[in-house]
Coordinates of C-alpha atoms in Angstrom, one line a residue:
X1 CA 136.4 165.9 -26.2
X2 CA 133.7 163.8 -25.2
X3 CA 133.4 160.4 -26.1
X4 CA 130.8 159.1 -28.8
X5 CA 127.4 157.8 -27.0
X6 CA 127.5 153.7 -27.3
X7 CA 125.6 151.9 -29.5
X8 CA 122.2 151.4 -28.9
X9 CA 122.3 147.7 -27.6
X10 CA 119.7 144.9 -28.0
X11 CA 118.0 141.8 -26.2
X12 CA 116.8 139.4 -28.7
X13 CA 116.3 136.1 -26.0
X14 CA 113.7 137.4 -23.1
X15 CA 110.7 135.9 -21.6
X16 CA 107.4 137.9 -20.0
X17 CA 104.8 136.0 -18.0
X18 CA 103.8 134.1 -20.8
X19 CA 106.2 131.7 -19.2
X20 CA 108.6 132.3 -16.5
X21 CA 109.5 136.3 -16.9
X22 CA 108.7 138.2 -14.3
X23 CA 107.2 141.2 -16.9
X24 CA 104.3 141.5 -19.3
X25 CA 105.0 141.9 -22.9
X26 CA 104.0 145.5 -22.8
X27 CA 105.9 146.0 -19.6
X28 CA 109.0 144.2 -20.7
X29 CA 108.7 146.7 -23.8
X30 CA 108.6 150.0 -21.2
X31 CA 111.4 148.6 -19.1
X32 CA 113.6 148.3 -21.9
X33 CA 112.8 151.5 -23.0
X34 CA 113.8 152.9 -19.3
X35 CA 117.0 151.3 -19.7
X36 CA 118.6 152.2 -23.1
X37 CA 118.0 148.6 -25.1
X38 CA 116.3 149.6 -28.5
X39 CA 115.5 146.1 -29.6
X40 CA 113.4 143.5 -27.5
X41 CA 112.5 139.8 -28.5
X42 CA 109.5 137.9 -27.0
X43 CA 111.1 134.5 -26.5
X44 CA 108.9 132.7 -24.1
X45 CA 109.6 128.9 -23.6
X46 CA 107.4 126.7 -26.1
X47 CA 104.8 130.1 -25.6
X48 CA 103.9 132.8 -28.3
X49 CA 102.5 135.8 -27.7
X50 CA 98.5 134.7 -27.7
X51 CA 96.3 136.7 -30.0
X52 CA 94.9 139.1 -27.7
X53 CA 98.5 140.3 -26.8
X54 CA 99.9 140.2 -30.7
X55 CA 97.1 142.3 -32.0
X56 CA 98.0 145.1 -29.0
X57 CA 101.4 144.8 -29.9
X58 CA 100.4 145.5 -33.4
X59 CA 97.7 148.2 -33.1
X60 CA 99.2 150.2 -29.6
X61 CA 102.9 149.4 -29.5
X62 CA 104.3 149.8 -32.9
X63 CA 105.4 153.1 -32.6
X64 CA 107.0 152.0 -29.5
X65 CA 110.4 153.5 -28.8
X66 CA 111.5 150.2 -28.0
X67 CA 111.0 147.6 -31.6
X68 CA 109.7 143.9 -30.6
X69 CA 110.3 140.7 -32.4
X70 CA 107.9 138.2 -32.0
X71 CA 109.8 134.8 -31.2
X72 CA 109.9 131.6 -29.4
X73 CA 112.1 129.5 -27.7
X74 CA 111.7 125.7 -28.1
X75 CA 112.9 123.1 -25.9
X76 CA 113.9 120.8 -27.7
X77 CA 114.7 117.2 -28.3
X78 CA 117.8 116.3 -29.4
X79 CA 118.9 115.8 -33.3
X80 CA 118.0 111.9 -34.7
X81 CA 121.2 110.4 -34.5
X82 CA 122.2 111.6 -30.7
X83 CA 119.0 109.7 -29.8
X84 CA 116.3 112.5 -30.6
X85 CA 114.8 112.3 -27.5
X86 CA 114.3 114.6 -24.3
X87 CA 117.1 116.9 -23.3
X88 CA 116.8 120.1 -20.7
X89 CA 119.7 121.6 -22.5
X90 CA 119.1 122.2 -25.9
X91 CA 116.5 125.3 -26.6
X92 CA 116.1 126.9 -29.9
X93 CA 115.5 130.1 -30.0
X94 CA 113.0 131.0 -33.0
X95 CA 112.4 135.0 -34.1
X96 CA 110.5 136.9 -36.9
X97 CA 108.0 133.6 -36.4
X98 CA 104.5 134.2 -37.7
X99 CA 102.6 133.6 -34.0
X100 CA 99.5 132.5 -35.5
X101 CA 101.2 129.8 -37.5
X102 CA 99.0 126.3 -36.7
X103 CA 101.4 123.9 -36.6
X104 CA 103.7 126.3 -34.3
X105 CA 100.4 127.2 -31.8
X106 CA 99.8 123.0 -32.0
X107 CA 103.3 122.6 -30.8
X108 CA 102.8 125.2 -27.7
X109 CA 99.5 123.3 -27.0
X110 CA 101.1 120.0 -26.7
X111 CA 104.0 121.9 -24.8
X112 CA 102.0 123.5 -22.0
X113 CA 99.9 120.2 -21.8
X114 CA 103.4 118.2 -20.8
X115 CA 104.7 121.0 -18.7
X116 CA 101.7 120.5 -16.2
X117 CA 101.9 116.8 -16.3
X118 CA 105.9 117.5 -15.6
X119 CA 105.1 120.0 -12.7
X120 CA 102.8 117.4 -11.3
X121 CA 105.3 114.4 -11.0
X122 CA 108.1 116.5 -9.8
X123 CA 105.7 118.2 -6.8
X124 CA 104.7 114.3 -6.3
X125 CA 109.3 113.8 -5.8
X126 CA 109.7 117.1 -3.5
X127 CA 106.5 115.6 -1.1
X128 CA 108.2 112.5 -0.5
X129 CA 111.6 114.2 0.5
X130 CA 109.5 116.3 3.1
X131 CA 108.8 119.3 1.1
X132 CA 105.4 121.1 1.4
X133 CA 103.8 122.6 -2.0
X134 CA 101.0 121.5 -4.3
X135 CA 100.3 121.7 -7.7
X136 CA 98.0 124.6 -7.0
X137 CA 101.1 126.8 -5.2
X138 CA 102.7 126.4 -8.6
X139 CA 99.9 127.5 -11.0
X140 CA 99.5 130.4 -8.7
X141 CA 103.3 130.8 -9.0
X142 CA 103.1 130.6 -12.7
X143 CA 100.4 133.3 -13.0
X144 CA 97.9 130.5 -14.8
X145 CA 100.6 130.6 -17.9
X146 CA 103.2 128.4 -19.0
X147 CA 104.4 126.3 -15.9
X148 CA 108.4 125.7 -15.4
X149 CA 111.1 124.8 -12.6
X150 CA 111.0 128.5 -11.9
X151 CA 107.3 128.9 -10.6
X152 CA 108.2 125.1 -8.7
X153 CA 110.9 127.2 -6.9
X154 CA 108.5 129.9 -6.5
X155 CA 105.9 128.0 -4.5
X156 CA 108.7 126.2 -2.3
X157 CA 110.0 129.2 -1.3
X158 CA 106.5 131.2 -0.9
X159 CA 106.2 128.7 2.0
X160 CA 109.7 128.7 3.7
X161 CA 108.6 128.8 7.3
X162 CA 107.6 125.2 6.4
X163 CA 110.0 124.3 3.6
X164 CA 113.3 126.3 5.1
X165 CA 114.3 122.8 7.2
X166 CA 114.3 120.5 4.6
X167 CA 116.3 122.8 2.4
X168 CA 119.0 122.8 5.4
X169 CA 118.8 119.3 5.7
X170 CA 119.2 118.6 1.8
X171 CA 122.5 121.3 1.8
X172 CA 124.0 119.7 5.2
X173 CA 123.5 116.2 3.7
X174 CA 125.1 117.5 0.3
X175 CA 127.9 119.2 1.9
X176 CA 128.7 115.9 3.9
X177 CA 128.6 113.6 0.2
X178 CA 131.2 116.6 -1.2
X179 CA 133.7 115.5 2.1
X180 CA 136.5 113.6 -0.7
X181 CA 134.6 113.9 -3.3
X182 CA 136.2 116.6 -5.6
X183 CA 133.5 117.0 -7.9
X184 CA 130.6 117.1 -5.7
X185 CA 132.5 119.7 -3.8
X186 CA 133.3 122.2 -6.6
X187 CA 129.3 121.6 -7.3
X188 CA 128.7 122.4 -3.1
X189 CA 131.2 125.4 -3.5
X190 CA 129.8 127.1 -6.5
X191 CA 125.3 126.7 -5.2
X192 CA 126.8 128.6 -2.0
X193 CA 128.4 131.4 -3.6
X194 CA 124.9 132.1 -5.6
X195 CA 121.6 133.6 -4.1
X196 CA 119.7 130.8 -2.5
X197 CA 116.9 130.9 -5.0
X198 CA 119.3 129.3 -7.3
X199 CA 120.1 126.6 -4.6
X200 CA 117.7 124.4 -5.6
X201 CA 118.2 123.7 -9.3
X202 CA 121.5 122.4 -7.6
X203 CA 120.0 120.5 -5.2
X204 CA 117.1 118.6 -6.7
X205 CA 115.8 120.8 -9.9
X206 CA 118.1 119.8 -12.9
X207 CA 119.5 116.1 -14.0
X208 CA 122.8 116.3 -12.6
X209 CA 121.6 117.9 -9.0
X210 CA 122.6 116.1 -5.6
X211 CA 119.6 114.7 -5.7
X212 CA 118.8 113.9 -9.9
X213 CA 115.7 111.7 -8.9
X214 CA 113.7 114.7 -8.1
X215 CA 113.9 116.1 -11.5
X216 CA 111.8 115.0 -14.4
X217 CA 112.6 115.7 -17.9
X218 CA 110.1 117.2 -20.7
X219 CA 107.5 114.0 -21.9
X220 CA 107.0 116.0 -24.9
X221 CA 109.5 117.1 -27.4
X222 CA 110.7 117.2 -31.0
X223 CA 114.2 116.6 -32.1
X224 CA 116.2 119.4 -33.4
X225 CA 115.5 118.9 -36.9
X226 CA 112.0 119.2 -36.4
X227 CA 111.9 122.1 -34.1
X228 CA 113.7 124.1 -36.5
X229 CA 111.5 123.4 -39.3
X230 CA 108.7 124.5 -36.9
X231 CA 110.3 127.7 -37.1
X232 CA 111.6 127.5 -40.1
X233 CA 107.7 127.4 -41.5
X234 CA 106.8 129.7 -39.1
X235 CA 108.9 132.6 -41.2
X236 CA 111.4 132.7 -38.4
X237 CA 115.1 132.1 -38.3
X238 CA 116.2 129.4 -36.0
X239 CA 119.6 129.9 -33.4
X240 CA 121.1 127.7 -31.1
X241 CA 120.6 129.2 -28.0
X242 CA 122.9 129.6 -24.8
X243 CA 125.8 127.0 -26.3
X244 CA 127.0 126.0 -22.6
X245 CA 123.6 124.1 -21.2
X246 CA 123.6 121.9 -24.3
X247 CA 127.6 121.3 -24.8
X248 CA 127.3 118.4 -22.7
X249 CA 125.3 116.6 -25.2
X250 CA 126.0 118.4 -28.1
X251 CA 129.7 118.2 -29.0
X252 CA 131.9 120.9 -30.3
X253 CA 132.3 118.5 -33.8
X254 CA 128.8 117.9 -33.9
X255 CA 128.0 121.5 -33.5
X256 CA 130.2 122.1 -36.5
X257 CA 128.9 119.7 -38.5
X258 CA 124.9 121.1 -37.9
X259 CA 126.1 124.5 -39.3
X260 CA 128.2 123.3 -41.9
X261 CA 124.7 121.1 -43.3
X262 CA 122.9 124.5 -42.3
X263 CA 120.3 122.0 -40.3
X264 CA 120.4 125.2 -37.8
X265 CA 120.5 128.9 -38.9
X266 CA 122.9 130.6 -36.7
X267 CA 124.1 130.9 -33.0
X268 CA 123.7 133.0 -29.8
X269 CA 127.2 134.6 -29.6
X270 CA 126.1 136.6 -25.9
X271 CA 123.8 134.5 -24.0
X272 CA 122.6 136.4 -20.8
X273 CA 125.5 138.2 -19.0
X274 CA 125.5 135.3 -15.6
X275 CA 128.9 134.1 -15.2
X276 CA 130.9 135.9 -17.4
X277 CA 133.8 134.0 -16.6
X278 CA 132.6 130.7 -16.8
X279 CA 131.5 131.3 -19.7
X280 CA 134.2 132.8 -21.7
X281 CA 135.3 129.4 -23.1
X282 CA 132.1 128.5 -24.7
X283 CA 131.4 132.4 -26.4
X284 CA 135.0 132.1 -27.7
X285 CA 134.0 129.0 -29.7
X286 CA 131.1 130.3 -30.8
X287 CA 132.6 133.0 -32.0
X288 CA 134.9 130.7 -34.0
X289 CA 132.5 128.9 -35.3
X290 CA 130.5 132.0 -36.4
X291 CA 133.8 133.3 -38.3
X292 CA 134.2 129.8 -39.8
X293 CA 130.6 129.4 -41.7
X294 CA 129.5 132.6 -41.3
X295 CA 126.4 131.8 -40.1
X296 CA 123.8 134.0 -38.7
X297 CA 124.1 135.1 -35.2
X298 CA 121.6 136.5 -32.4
X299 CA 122.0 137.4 -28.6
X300 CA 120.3 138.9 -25.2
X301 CA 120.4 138.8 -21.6
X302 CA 117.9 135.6 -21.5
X303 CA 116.0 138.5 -19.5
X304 CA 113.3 137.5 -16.5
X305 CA 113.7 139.7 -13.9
X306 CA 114.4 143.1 -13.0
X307 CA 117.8 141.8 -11.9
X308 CA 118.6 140.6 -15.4
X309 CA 117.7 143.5 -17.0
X310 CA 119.8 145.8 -14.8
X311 CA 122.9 143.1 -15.1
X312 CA 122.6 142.8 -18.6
X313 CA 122.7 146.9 -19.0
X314 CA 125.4 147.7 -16.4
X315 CA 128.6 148.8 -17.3
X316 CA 130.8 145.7 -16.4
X317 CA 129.3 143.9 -19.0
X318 CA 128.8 146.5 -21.7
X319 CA 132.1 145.1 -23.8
X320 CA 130.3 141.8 -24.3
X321 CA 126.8 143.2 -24.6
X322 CA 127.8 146.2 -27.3
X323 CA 128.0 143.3 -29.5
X324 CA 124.0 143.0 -30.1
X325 CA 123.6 146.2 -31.5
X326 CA 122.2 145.9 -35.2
X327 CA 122.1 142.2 -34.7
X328 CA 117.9 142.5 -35.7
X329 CA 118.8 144.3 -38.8
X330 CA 121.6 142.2 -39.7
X331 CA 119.5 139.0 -39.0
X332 CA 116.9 140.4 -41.5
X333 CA 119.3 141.5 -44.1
X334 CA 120.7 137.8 -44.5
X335 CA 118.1 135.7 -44.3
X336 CA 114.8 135.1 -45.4
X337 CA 112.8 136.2 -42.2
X338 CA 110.6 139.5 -42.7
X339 CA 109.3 142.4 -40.6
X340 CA 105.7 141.2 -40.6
X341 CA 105.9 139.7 -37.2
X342 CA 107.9 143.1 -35.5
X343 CA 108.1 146.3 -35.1
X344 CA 111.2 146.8 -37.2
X345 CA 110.2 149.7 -40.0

């Protein structure tokens, strides 16, 4: 007897080239449909789909064998009383939102606006370390769309026959700090076993890289509380996304205590399929958490590549990604979002 076909599985956090994907919305949409995912969520970073693409998702793609969401995710400041300001780690991922919403398109606006002024500082920091880029390599990088750390890495490496000595440099000089230094050598250990385009975020590209100076944080956010409302007003339902970049700040009490005032909707419970392993801990308390308030919960392979998609579809990870399937349908069943912003019959 043969066994039952799996469930259809589904990617509710991905980003197209409206930010730092490598895929258009519509190409995203065929993709997915190549590889078996039945459910696809436009999640680009402080981006919604822009009018153009939402009104050719509405009039040539809902029949689509593939069903969108149209979404956001919004990096966000932290909530009030850790400070409320600036914070790389905390996103919120926001679907069934309403992209035409003003205050929501505002927010984006402002976004984008900072994101340049960001780029621009931190192209300034990788000059004075010897690097060669401009701020035009990374518009080009970013396709004129929203600019991020990934199109910075993208223009470094477009020009490695200049840029490939001072990366050598940076990791000899790193490896040499890690010599006694437990910590910093884990850190070393780790960067080398990953692809080198991920070397620089732990070099120079995040705030607790070798070199932290280089990195500059977001100069415009909202605190939690606010960015959910965004959402919130927006139609959508609002999730914590990718627990692990944000534990450092946000504590597992504190966590607990945000879905226990409902100040957030729900949480990611499979956050991209990188790392499984390292990983593990923070899913596992998620999924406590989940049990424990029974809150709403959403998940997908965080998908921006062809690399990601194929990852988050393969067959080593299909016991942790089986879990997304009716997770759209669920999400619309308990809460107050509608279809008007998807494909979803």
């Amino acid at each position: 007897m043969s066994n039952p076909p799996s469930p259809p599985l589904e990617s509710l956090h991905n980003h197209t080239t409206s930010s730092d994907g490598e895929f258009t919305h519509f190409q995203l949409l065929d993709l997915a449909a190549e590889k078996g995912i039945s459910v696809i969520a436009f999640t680009d970073h402080d981006s919604l789909p822009s009018p153009t693409i939402y009104q050719k998702l509405q009039n040539e793609y809902r029949n689509h064998p593939v069903k969108w969401i149209a979404g956001i995710e919004i990096s966000s400041g932290l909530p009030t009383e850790l400070g409320g300001g600036s914070y790389s780690g905390l996103h919120i991922v926001g679907l069934f939102v309403d992209p035409n919403n003003p205050n929501l398109k505002l927010h984006c606006e402002r976004a984008q606006r900072a994101r340049v002024t960001r780029m621009q500082k931190m192209v300034a920091n990788l000059n004075e370390i010897g690097f060669h880029i401009t701020e035009q390599d990374c518009l080009v990088a970013s396709g004129g769309e929203a600019v991020g750390r990934p199109h910075i890495v993208k223009a470094l490496f477009s020009r490695m026959e200049e840029n490939a000595p001072v990366f050598e440099r940076i990791r000899n000089e790193m490896k040499q700090a890690a010599e006694g230094n437990p910590e910093l050598s884990a850190k070393y250990e780790d960067m080398m076993k990953q692809e080198e385009g991920r070397h620089p975020y732990a070099l120079f590209l995040t705030p607790s890289a070798f070199m932290p100076h280089i990195y500059v944080d977001y100069e415009y956010t909202l605190d939690m509380d606010s960015s959910v409302r965004l959402i919130r007003e927006a139609g959508g339902v609002a999730l914590i996304a990718h627990y692990f970049t944000c534990e450092p700040k946000i504590s597992h009490e504190f966590l607990d205590s945000l879905l226990e005032s409902r100040r957030i909707d729900g949480l990611e419970i499979v956050f991209g399929v990188k790392e499984l392993e390292q990983t593990e801990r923070h899913r596992a308390f998620v999924r406590e958490l989940v049990a424990k308030h029974d809150c709403l919960v959403s998940g997908g392979g965080d998908i921006h590549t062809l690399a990601d998609m194929e990852n988050y579809v393969s067959e080593a990870v299909r016991p942790v990604v089986s879990t997304t399937a009716g997770m759209a349908a669920e999400l619309l069943r308990r809460s107050a979002a509608t279809r008007e912003h998807s494909s979803i019959e």
